Amino acid sequence: MRVEMHKGFSNVQTTANDAVAKLNLVEELSRFVQQGLDKLPPSQVRTAPVVNAIKAALADSMVHGHSERQTVAATRQRLLDAYLTEYDGNCRLFFKELVVPARLTRWEEEEHVLAQRYDIAPSRLAPLPSLDGALEMAWLNLRRAQQRWIVWLCLGSMLHHTPQGRERDSAEVRDHSEVARMLLGEVRTMEKRVLMFSLLKGGEATRRARDWLLRTALGDGMSVMEYLEYDGQLPSSWRSDDEQALRASFRDTAPALT
């Protein structure tokens, strides 16, 4: 029986050409994620089983998938477009904003695709030892933490197409969920740093942080009901109109200026 091959980013049952490129990309994505977890004890971080399950499925496609008449460059560009589409979709779904991805491979095609899709501003990685420098680094570290969490979600979509990923309670699925929880915790920590230094700075920094909150965590489609809970319980008289009133009150409040 002929098995139909798929070339979308998350599908691991694919052509031999696509599998080779994906295997290389998966190694770079997983290395990027691991760099953000190196400060934790190895016993607490189990990325390898997840990555190995994906790589095993891709290795199978390298052996059994048919070979396309396509250049390596064309295969890579197609894969990068598919990956970045998945990446952007996760950003908009979970962060309600676009987080420019990090460049992770040495492929010339990646530099070209990133330049086409995003407005990439150069960043200074040696900020001055000052409040301005701390605020700048807080934003940079927040974006890096967000990038790693989104990349791990993208790898999770690949895992779900493997035999291990299709078992809802497999060790690999549990490992992926646990690592995702740790990475999201790092995002929340960096969010607090951004807000802390923005509040200390005041003025335009406060306005920027306020606008960011209203656009993301408090934006349309994000529930704000929990902010009026006491001990995990909403007021008994809560109505949907109350949520709209609460959301409107956030937008009507002007930031403190200095």
mmCIF file of C-alpha atoms in Angstrom:
data_model
loop_
_atom_site.group_PDB
_atom_site.id
_atom_site.type_symbol
_atom_site.label_atom_id
_atom_site.label_comp_id
_atom_site.label_asym_id
_atom_site.label_seq_id
_atom_site.Cartn_x
_atom_site.Cartn_y
_atom_site.Cartn_z
ATOM 1 C CA MET A 1 0.000 0.000 0.000
ATOM 2 C CA ARG A 2 1.412 3.387 -0.963
ATOM 3 C CA VAL A 3 1.745 5.811 1.944
ATOM 4 C CA GLU A 4 0.968 9.426 1.113
ATOM 5 C CA MET A 5 3.748 11.762 2.152
ATOM 6 C CA HIS A 6 3.136 15.168 3.726
ATOM 7 C CA LYS A 7 5.514 18.112 3.733
ATOM 8 C CA GLY A 8 3.880 20.486 6.255
ATOM 9 C CA PHE A 9 6.151 21.558 9.093
ATOM 10 C CA SER A 10 4.706 19.298 11.784
ATOM 11 C CA ASN A 11 4.386 16.159 9.672
ATOM 12 C CA VAL A 12 7.212 13.687 10.127
ATOM 13 C CA GLN A 13 5.899 11.201 7.558
ATOM 14 C CA THR A 14 7.342 13.006 4.586
ATOM 15 C CA THR A 15 9.675 12.850 1.605
ATOM 16 C CA ALA A 16 13.312 11.908 2.012
ATOM 17 C CA ASN A 17 14.458 15.405 1.015
ATOM 18 C CA ASP A 18 12.129 17.087 3.464
ATOM 19 C CA ALA A 19 13.118 14.677 6.254
ATOM 20 C CA VAL A 20 16.814 15.515 5.858
ATOM 21 C CA ALA A 21 16.125 19.249 6.135
ATOM 22 C CA LYS A 22 13.732 18.762 9.035
ATOM 23 C CA LEU A 23 16.206 16.640 10.934
ATOM 24 C CA ASN A 24 18.784 19.418 10.687
ATOM 25 C CA LEU A 25 16.252 22.053 11.737
ATOM 26 C CA VAL A 26 14.992 19.974 14.678
ATOM 27 C CA GLU A 27 18.542 19.669 15.994
ATOM 28 C CA GLU A 28 18.971 23.449 15.877
ATOM 29 C CA LEU A 29 15.569 24.154 17.434
ATOM 30 C CA SER A 30 16.175 21.717 20.275
ATOM 31 C CA ARG A 31 19.658 23.123 20.909
ATOM 32 C CA PHE A 32 18.167 26.614 21.177
ATOM 33 C CA VAL A 33 15.579 25.431 23.705
ATOM 34 C CA GLN A 34 18.167 23.521 25.726
ATOM 35 C CA GLN A 35 20.326 26.637 26.086
ATOM 36 C CA GLY A 36 17.511 28.214 28.076
ATOM 37 C CA LEU A 37 17.323 25.227 30.418
ATOM 38 C CA ASP A 38 21.021 24.694 31.149
ATOM 39 C CA LYS A 39 20.762 26.355 34.559
ATOM 40 C CA LEU A 40 18.389 23.604 35.730
ATOM 41 C CA PRO A 41 19.553 20.160 36.947
ATOM 42 C CA PRO A 42 19.553 17.627 34.070
ATOM 43 C CA SER A 43 17.250 15.378 36.099
ATOM 44 C CA GLN A 44 14.533 18.054 35.893
ATOM 45 C CA VAL A 45 14.801 18.633 32.144
ATOM 46 C CA ARG A 46 13.883 15.834 29.756
ATOM 47 C CA THR A 47 14.049 17.278 26.261
ATOM 48 C CA ALA A 48 15.998 14.353 24.771
ATOM 49 C CA PRO A 49 13.139 11.793 24.720
ATOM 50 C CA VAL A 50 10.916 14.259 22.865
ATOM 51 C CA VAL A 51 13.583 15.171 20.331
ATOM 52 C CA ASN A 52 14.647 11.550 19.852
ATOM 53 C CA ALA A 53 11.074 10.496 19.065
ATOM 54 C CA ILE A 54 10.862 13.175 16.380
ATOM 55 C CA LYS A 55 14.275 12.316 14.936
ATOM 56 C CA ALA A 56 13.430 8.607 14.804
ATOM 57 C CA ALA A 57 10.284 9.317 12.804
ATOM 58 C CA LEU A 58 12.204 11.575 10.418
ATOM 59 C CA ALA A 59 14.936 8.956 10.018
ATOM 60 C CA ASP A 60 12.251 6.492 8.968
ATOM 61 C CA SER A 61 11.063 8.943 6.309
ATOM 62 C CA MET A 62 14.629 9.384 5.090
ATOM 63 C CA VAL A 63 14.709 5.644 4.390
ATOM 64 C CA HIS A 64 11.182 5.034 3.127
ATOM 65 C CA GLY A 65 10.152 8.397 1.695
ATOM 66 C CA HIS A 66 10.508 9.079 -2.008
ATOM 67 C CA SER A 67 13.085 11.587 -3.240
ATOM 68 C CA GLU A 68 11.890 14.778 -4.900
ATOM 69 C CA ARG A 69 13.605 16.464 -7.796
ATOM 70 C CA GLN A 70 14.252 19.661 -5.884
ATOM 71 C CA THR A 71 17.354 21.553 -4.846
ATOM 72 C CA VAL A 72 18.494 21.613 -1.240
ATOM 73 C CA ALA A 73 17.973 25.382 -1.161
ATOM 74 C CA ALA A 74 14.379 25.077 -2.368
ATOM 75 C CA THR A 75 13.647 22.354 0.184
ATOM 76 C CA ARG A 76 15.072 24.449 2.994
ATOM 77 C CA GLN A 77 13.162 27.566 1.989
ATOM 78 C CA ARG A 78 9.890 25.652 1.806
ATOM 79 C CA LEU A 79 10.544 24.163 5.238
ATOM 80 C CA LEU A 80 11.457 27.524 6.761
ATOM 81 C CA ASP A 81 8.267 29.081 5.403
ATOM 82 C CA ALA A 82 6.239 26.250 6.939
ATOM 83 C CA TYR A 83 8.073 26.504 10.274
ATOM 84 C CA LEU A 84 7.679 30.273 10.513
ATOM 85 C CA THR A 85 3.989 30.019 9.665
ATOM 86 C CA GLU A 86 3.597 27.589 12.578
ATOM 87 C CA TYR A 87 5.727 29.826 14.802
ATOM 88 C CA ASP A 88 3.753 32.978 13.976
ATOM 89 C CA GLY A 89 0.457 31.183 14.530
ATOM 90 C CA ASN A 90 1.514 30.111 18.024
ATOM 91 C CA CYS A 91 2.666 33.647 18.836
ATOM 92 C CA ARG A 92 -0.663 35.166 17.864
ATOM 93 C CA LEU A 93 -2.622 32.449 19.642
ATOM 94 C CA PHE A 94 -0.800 32.560 22.974
ATOM 95 C CA PHE A 95 0.876 35.978 23.132
ATOM 96 C CA LYS A 96 -1.524 38.022 20.978
ATOM 97 C CA GLU A 97 1.488 39.586 19.300
ATOM 98 C CA LEU A 98 4.225 38.697 16.851
ATOM 99 C CA VAL A 99 7.570 37.830 18.453
ATOM 100 C CA VAL A 100 10.350 37.970 15.859
ATOM 101 C CA PRO A 101 12.073 34.559 15.869
ATOM 102 C CA ALA A 102 15.763 34.031 16.479
ATOM 103 C CA ARG A 103 18.005 32.938 13.637
ATOM 104 C CA LEU A 104 19.022 29.392 14.531
ATOM 105 C CA THR A 105 20.707 27.763 11.534
ATOM 106 C CA ARG A 106 23.658 28.578 9.302
ATOM 107 C CA TRP A 107 21.491 28.282 6.223
ATOM 108 C CA GLU A 108 21.694 31.260 3.889
ATOM 109 C CA GLU A 109 18.037 30.623 3.135
ATOM 110 C CA GLU A 110 17.068 31.402 6.735
ATOM 111 C CA GLU A 111 18.644 34.849 6.658
ATOM 112 C CA HIS A 112 16.776 35.591 3.428
ATOM 113 C CA VAL A 113 13.409 34.323 4.683
ATOM 114 C CA LEU A 114 13.686 36.189 7.994
ATOM 115 C CA ALA A 115 14.555 39.429 6.211
ATOM 116 C CA GLN A 116 11.525 39.018 3.955
ATOM 117 C CA ARG A 117 9.047 38.271 6.740
ATOM 118 C CA TYR A 118 10.163 40.470 9.638
ATOM 119 C CA ASP A 119 11.466 43.904 10.471
ATOM 120 C CA ILE A 120 14.552 42.851 12.413
ATOM 121 C CA ALA A 121 16.158 45.642 14.407
ATOM 122 C CA PRO A 122 19.750 45.263 15.608
ATOM 123 C CA SER A 123 20.041 44.853 19.377
ATOM 124 C CA ARG A 124 22.843 45.896 21.700
ATOM 125 C CA LEU A 125 23.782 42.976 23.933
ATOM 126 C CA ALA A 126 26.043 45.031 26.215
ATOM 127 C CA PRO A 127 23.679 47.619 27.737
ATOM 128 C CA LEU A 128 24.957 50.293 30.082
ATOM 129 C CA PRO A 129 24.875 49.537 33.839
ATOM 130 C CA SER A 130 21.890 51.800 34.398
ATOM 131 C CA LEU A 131 18.109 51.708 34.683
ATOM 132 C CA ASP A 132 17.898 52.188 30.926
ATOM 133 C CA GLY A 133 20.250 49.248 30.409
ATOM 134 C CA ALA A 134 18.298 47.036 32.803
ATOM 135 C CA LEU A 135 15.039 47.891 31.037
ATOM 136 C CA GLU A 136 16.544 47.182 27.628
ATOM 137 C CA MET A 137 17.877 43.825 28.798
ATOM 138 C CA ALA A 138 14.532 42.958 30.399
ATOM 139 C CA TRP A 139 12.781 43.324 27.051
ATOM 140 C CA LEU A 140 15.507 41.328 25.266
ATOM 141 C CA ASN A 141 15.302 38.511 27.810
ATOM 142 C CA LEU A 142 11.511 38.461 27.623
ATOM 143 C CA ARG A 143 11.630 38.060 23.854
ATOM 144 C CA ARG A 144 14.241 35.305 24.150
ATOM 145 C CA ALA A 145 12.113 33.414 26.689
ATOM 146 C CA GLN A 146 9.062 33.781 24.449
ATOM 147 C CA GLN A 147 11.024 32.524 21.446
ATOM 148 C CA ARG A 148 12.115 29.401 23.302
ATOM 149 C CA TRP A 149 8.612 28.575 24.517
ATOM 150 C CA ILE A 150 7.135 28.993 21.027
ATOM 151 C CA VAL A 151 9.906 26.886 19.464
ATOM 152 C CA TRP A 152 9.165 24.122 21.976
ATOM 153 C CA LEU A 153 5.473 24.278 21.052
ATOM 154 C CA CYS A 154 6.462 23.899 17.393
ATOM 155 C CA LEU A 155 8.484 20.811 18.266
ATOM 156 C CA GLY A 156 5.458 19.566 20.187
ATOM 157 C CA SER A 157 3.359 19.739 17.041
ATOM 158 C CA MET A 158 5.926 17.454 15.402
ATOM 159 C CA LEU A 159 5.862 15.090 18.376
ATOM 160 C CA HIS A 160 2.092 14.687 18.009
ATOM 161 C CA HIS A 161 2.662 13.121 14.579
ATOM 162 C CA THR A 162 4.963 10.421 15.973
ATOM 163 C CA PRO A 163 3.804 7.085 17.438
ATOM 164 C CA GLN A 164 4.779 8.284 20.929
ATOM 165 C CA GLY A 165 2.977 11.582 20.482
ATOM 166 C CA ARG A 166 -0.258 9.909 19.456
ATOM 167 C CA GLU A 167 -0.392 8.233 22.879
ATOM 168 C CA ARG A 168 -1.846 10.936 25.110
ATOM 169 C CA ASP A 169 -0.172 9.652 28.273
ATOM 170 C CA SER A 170 3.176 8.577 26.853
ATOM 171 C CA ALA A 171 6.394 9.501 28.646
ATOM 172 C CA GLU A 172 7.354 11.763 25.736
ATOM 173 C CA VAL A 173 4.073 13.696 25.886
ATOM 174 C CA ARG A 174 4.473 14.156 29.640
ATOM 175 C CA ASP A 175 8.083 15.275 29.183
ATOM 176 C CA HIS A 176 7.031 17.809 26.577
ATOM 177 C CA SER A 177 4.338 19.230 28.854
ATOM 178 C CA GLU A 178 6.738 19.516 31.788
ATOM 179 C CA VAL A 179 9.419 21.314 29.758
ATOM 180 C CA ALA A 180 6.754 23.624 28.301
ATOM 181 C CA ARG A 181 5.659 24.469 31.851
ATOM 182 C CA MET A 182 9.232 25.390 32.830
ATOM 183 C CA LEU A 183 9.743 27.512 29.723
ATOM 184 C CA LEU A 184 6.466 29.353 30.271
ATOM 185 C CA GLY A 185 7.526 29.991 33.865
ATOM 186 C CA GLU A 186 10.624 31.724 32.507
ATOM 187 C CA VAL A 187 8.414 33.868 30.269
ATOM 188 C CA ARG A 188 6.351 34.949 33.292
ATOM 189 C CA THR A 189 9.518 35.796 35.230
ATOM 190 C CA MET A 190 10.782 37.985 32.397
ATOM 191 C CA GLU A 191 7.395 39.684 32.062
ATOM 192 C CA LYS A 192 7.654 40.741 35.702
ATOM 193 C CA ARG A 193 11.114 42.187 35.083
ATOM 194 C CA VAL A 194 9.829 44.241 32.167
ATOM 195 C CA LEU A 195 6.991 45.633 34.276
ATOM 196 C CA MET A 196 9.282 46.272 37.262
ATOM 197 C CA PHE A 197 11.835 48.313 35.345
ATOM 198 C CA SER A 198 9.160 50.043 33.252
ATOM 199 C CA LEU A 199 7.454 51.196 36.447
ATOM 200 C CA LEU A 200 10.748 52.430 37.872
ATOM 201 C CA LYS A 201 11.573 54.294 34.674
ATOM 202 C CA GLY A 202 8.132 55.874 34.286
ATOM 203 C CA GLY A 203 7.203 58.171 31.417
ATOM 204 C CA GLU A 204 7.412 56.616 27.959
ATOM 205 C CA ALA A 205 8.585 53.281 29.388
ATOM 206 C CA THR A 206 5.416 53.073 31.494
ATOM 207 C CA ARG A 207 3.261 53.961 28.504
ATOM 208 C CA ARG A 208 4.953 51.305 26.389
ATOM 209 C CA ALA A 209 4.412 48.626 29.043
ATOM 210 C CA ARG A 210 0.791 49.698 29.523
ATOM 211 C CA ASP A 211 0.061 49.556 25.794
ATOM 212 C CA TRP A 212 1.746 46.148 25.607
ATOM 213 C CA LEU A 213 -0.420 44.777 28.437
ATOM 214 C CA LEU A 214 -3.628 46.103 26.893
ATOM 215 C CA ARG A 215 -2.672 44.598 23.546
ATOM 216 C CA THR A 216 -1.643 41.179 24.884
ATOM 217 C CA ALA A 217 -2.539 39.874 28.361
ATOM 218 C CA LEU A 218 -5.588 42.139 28.616
ATOM 219 C CA GLY A 219 -6.387 42.215 24.898
ATOM 220 C CA ASP A 220 -9.476 41.091 23.035
ATOM 221 C CA GLY A 221 -10.125 37.391 23.443
ATOM 222 C CA MET A 222 -8.269 37.160 26.756
ATOM 223 C CA SER A 223 -10.439 36.525 29.800
ATOM 224 C CA VAL A 224 -10.137 39.122 32.564
ATOM 225 C CA MET A 225 -12.732 37.623 34.905
ATOM 226 C CA GLU A 226 -10.114 36.118 37.217
ATOM 227 C CA TYR A 227 -8.954 39.555 38.340
ATOM 228 C CA LEU A 228 -12.094 39.980 40.458
ATOM 229 C CA GLU A 229 -11.894 36.545 42.038
ATOM 230 C CA TYR A 230 -11.439 36.171 45.768
ATOM 231 C CA ASP A 231 -10.008 32.872 46.977
ATOM 232 C CA GLY A 232 -10.679 31.357 43.558
ATOM 233 C CA GLN A 233 -14.348 32.370 43.438
ATOM 234 C CA LEU A 234 -16.074 35.011 41.325
ATOM 235 C CA PRO A 235 -18.736 37.276 42.869
ATOM 236 C CA SER A 236 -22.087 35.456 42.827
ATOM 237 C CA SER A 237 -23.691 38.307 40.889
ATOM 238 C CA TRP A 238 -21.118 38.248 38.064
ATOM 239 C CA ARG A 239 -22.504 38.908 34.570
ATOM 240 C CA SER A 240 -20.900 39.095 31.157
ATOM 241 C CA ASP A 241 -21.481 42.862 31.145
ATOM 242 C CA ASP A 242 -19.262 43.071 34.218
ATOM 243 C CA GLU A 243 -16.333 41.674 32.259
ATOM 244 C CA GLN A 244 -16.812 44.304 29.570
ATOM 245 C CA ALA A 245 -16.959 47.026 32.219
ATOM 246 C CA LEU A 246 -13.778 45.734 33.841
ATOM 247 C CA ARG A 247 -11.981 45.612 30.493
ATOM 248 C CA ALA A 248 -13.111 49.154 29.672
ATOM 249 C CA SER A 249 -11.829 50.418 33.027
ATOM 250 C CA PHE A 250 -8.347 49.115 32.194
ATOM 251 C CA ARG A 251 -8.270 51.181 29.029
ATOM 252 C CA ASP A 252 -9.607 54.317 30.695
ATOM 253 C CA THR A 253 -6.815 54.412 33.274
ATOM 254 C CA ALA A 254 -3.906 56.669 32.353
ATOM 255 C CA PRO A 255 -0.366 55.571 33.302
ATOM 256 C CA ALA A 256 1.597 57.367 35.974
ATOM 257 C CA LEU A 257 4.089 59.834 34.514
ATOM 258 C CA THR A 258 7.328 61.165 35.892
#
